[in-house]
CSV table of C-alpha atoms in Angstrom, one decimal:
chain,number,residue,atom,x,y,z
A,533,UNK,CA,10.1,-16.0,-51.5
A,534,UNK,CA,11.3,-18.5,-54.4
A,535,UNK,CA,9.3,-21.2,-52.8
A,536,UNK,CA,6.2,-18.8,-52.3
A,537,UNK,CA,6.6,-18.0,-55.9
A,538,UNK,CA,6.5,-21.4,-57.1
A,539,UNK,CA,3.6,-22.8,-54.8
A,540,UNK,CA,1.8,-19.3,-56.8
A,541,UNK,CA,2.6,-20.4,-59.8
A,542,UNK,CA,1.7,-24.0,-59.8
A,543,UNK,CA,-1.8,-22.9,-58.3
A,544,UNK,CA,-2.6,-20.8,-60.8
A,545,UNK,CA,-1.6,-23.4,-63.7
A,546,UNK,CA,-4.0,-26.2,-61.8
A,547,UNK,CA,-6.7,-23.8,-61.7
A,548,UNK,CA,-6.5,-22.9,-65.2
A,549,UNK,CA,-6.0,-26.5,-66.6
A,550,UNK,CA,-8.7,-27.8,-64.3
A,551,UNK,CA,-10.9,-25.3,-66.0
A,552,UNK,CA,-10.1,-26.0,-69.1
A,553,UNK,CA,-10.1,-30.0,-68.7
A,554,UNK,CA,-12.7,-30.1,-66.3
A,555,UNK,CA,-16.8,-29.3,-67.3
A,556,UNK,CA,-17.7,-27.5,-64.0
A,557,UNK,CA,-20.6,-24.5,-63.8
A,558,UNK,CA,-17.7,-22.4,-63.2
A,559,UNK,CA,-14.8,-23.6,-65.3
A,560,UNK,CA,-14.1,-20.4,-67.2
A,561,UNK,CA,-13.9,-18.9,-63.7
A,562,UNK,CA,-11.2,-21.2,-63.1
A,563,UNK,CA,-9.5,-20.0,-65.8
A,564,UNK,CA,-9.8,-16.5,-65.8
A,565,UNK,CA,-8.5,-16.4,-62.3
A,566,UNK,CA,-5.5,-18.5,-63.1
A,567,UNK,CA,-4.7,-15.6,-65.8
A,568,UNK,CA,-5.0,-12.9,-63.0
A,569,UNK,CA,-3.5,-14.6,-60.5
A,570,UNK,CA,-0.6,-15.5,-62.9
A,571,UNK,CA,-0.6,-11.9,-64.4
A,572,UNK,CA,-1.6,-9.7,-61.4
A,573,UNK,CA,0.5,-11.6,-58.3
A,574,UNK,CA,2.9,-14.3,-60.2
A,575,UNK,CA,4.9,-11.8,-62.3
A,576,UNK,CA,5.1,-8.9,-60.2
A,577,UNK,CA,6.9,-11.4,-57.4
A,578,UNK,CA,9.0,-13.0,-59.6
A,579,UNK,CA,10.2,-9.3,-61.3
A,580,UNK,CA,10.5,-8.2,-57.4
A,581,UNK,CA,12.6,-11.2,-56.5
A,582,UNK,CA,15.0,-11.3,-59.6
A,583,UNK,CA,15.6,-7.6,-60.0
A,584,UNK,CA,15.8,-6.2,-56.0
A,585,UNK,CA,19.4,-6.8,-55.8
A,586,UNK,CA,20.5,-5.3,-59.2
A,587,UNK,CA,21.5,-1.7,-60.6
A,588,UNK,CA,19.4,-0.8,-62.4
A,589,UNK,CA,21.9,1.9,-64.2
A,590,UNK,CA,23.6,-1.5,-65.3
A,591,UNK,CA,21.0,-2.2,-67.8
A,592,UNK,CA,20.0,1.6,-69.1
A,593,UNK,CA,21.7,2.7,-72.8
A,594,UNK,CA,24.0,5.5,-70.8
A,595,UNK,CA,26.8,6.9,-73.0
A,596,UNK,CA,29.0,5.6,-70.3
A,597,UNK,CA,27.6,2.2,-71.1
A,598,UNK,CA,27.4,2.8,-75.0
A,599,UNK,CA,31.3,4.0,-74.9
A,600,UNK,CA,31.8,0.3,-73.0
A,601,UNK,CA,30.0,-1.4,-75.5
A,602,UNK,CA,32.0,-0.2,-78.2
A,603,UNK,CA,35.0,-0.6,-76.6
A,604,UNK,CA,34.5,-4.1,-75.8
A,605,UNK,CA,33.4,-4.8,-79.8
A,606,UNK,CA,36.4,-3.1,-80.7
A,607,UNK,CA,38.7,-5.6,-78.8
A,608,UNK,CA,37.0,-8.3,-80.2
A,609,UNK,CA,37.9,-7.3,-83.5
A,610,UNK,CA,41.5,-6.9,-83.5
């Protein structure tokens, strides 16, 4: 999946750099479907990959997670 993801990703930054550097008929085409690609199948595969594994609980403002926040600042201080 992490080499999928940055074969994607390099693909995506040729096609929009060779439209943008390159004068073809269809260079903003290029370009446009760099973005979407990027946007629309890039980013979604990387968010899957790096968050499938994870709680995630762990990263919501619970007061269970608030009271361990403040508990944690509170040792720091003494």
């Amino acid at each position: 999946m992490k080499y999928l993801i940055w074969v994607l990703f390099i693909a995506t930054m040729i096609s929009m750099f060779t439209g943008l550097i390159v004068d073809f008929p269809y260079s903003k085409k290029l370009v446009g479907f760099g973005v979407i690609g990027l946007c629309a199948v890039v980013f979604p595969l990387f968010s899957y990959y790096r968050w499938k594994d994870k709680k995630v609980a762990d990263y919501m403002l619970t007061q269970e997670n608030l009271d361990k926040m403040r508990e944690f600042n509170d040792s720091k201080k003494s």
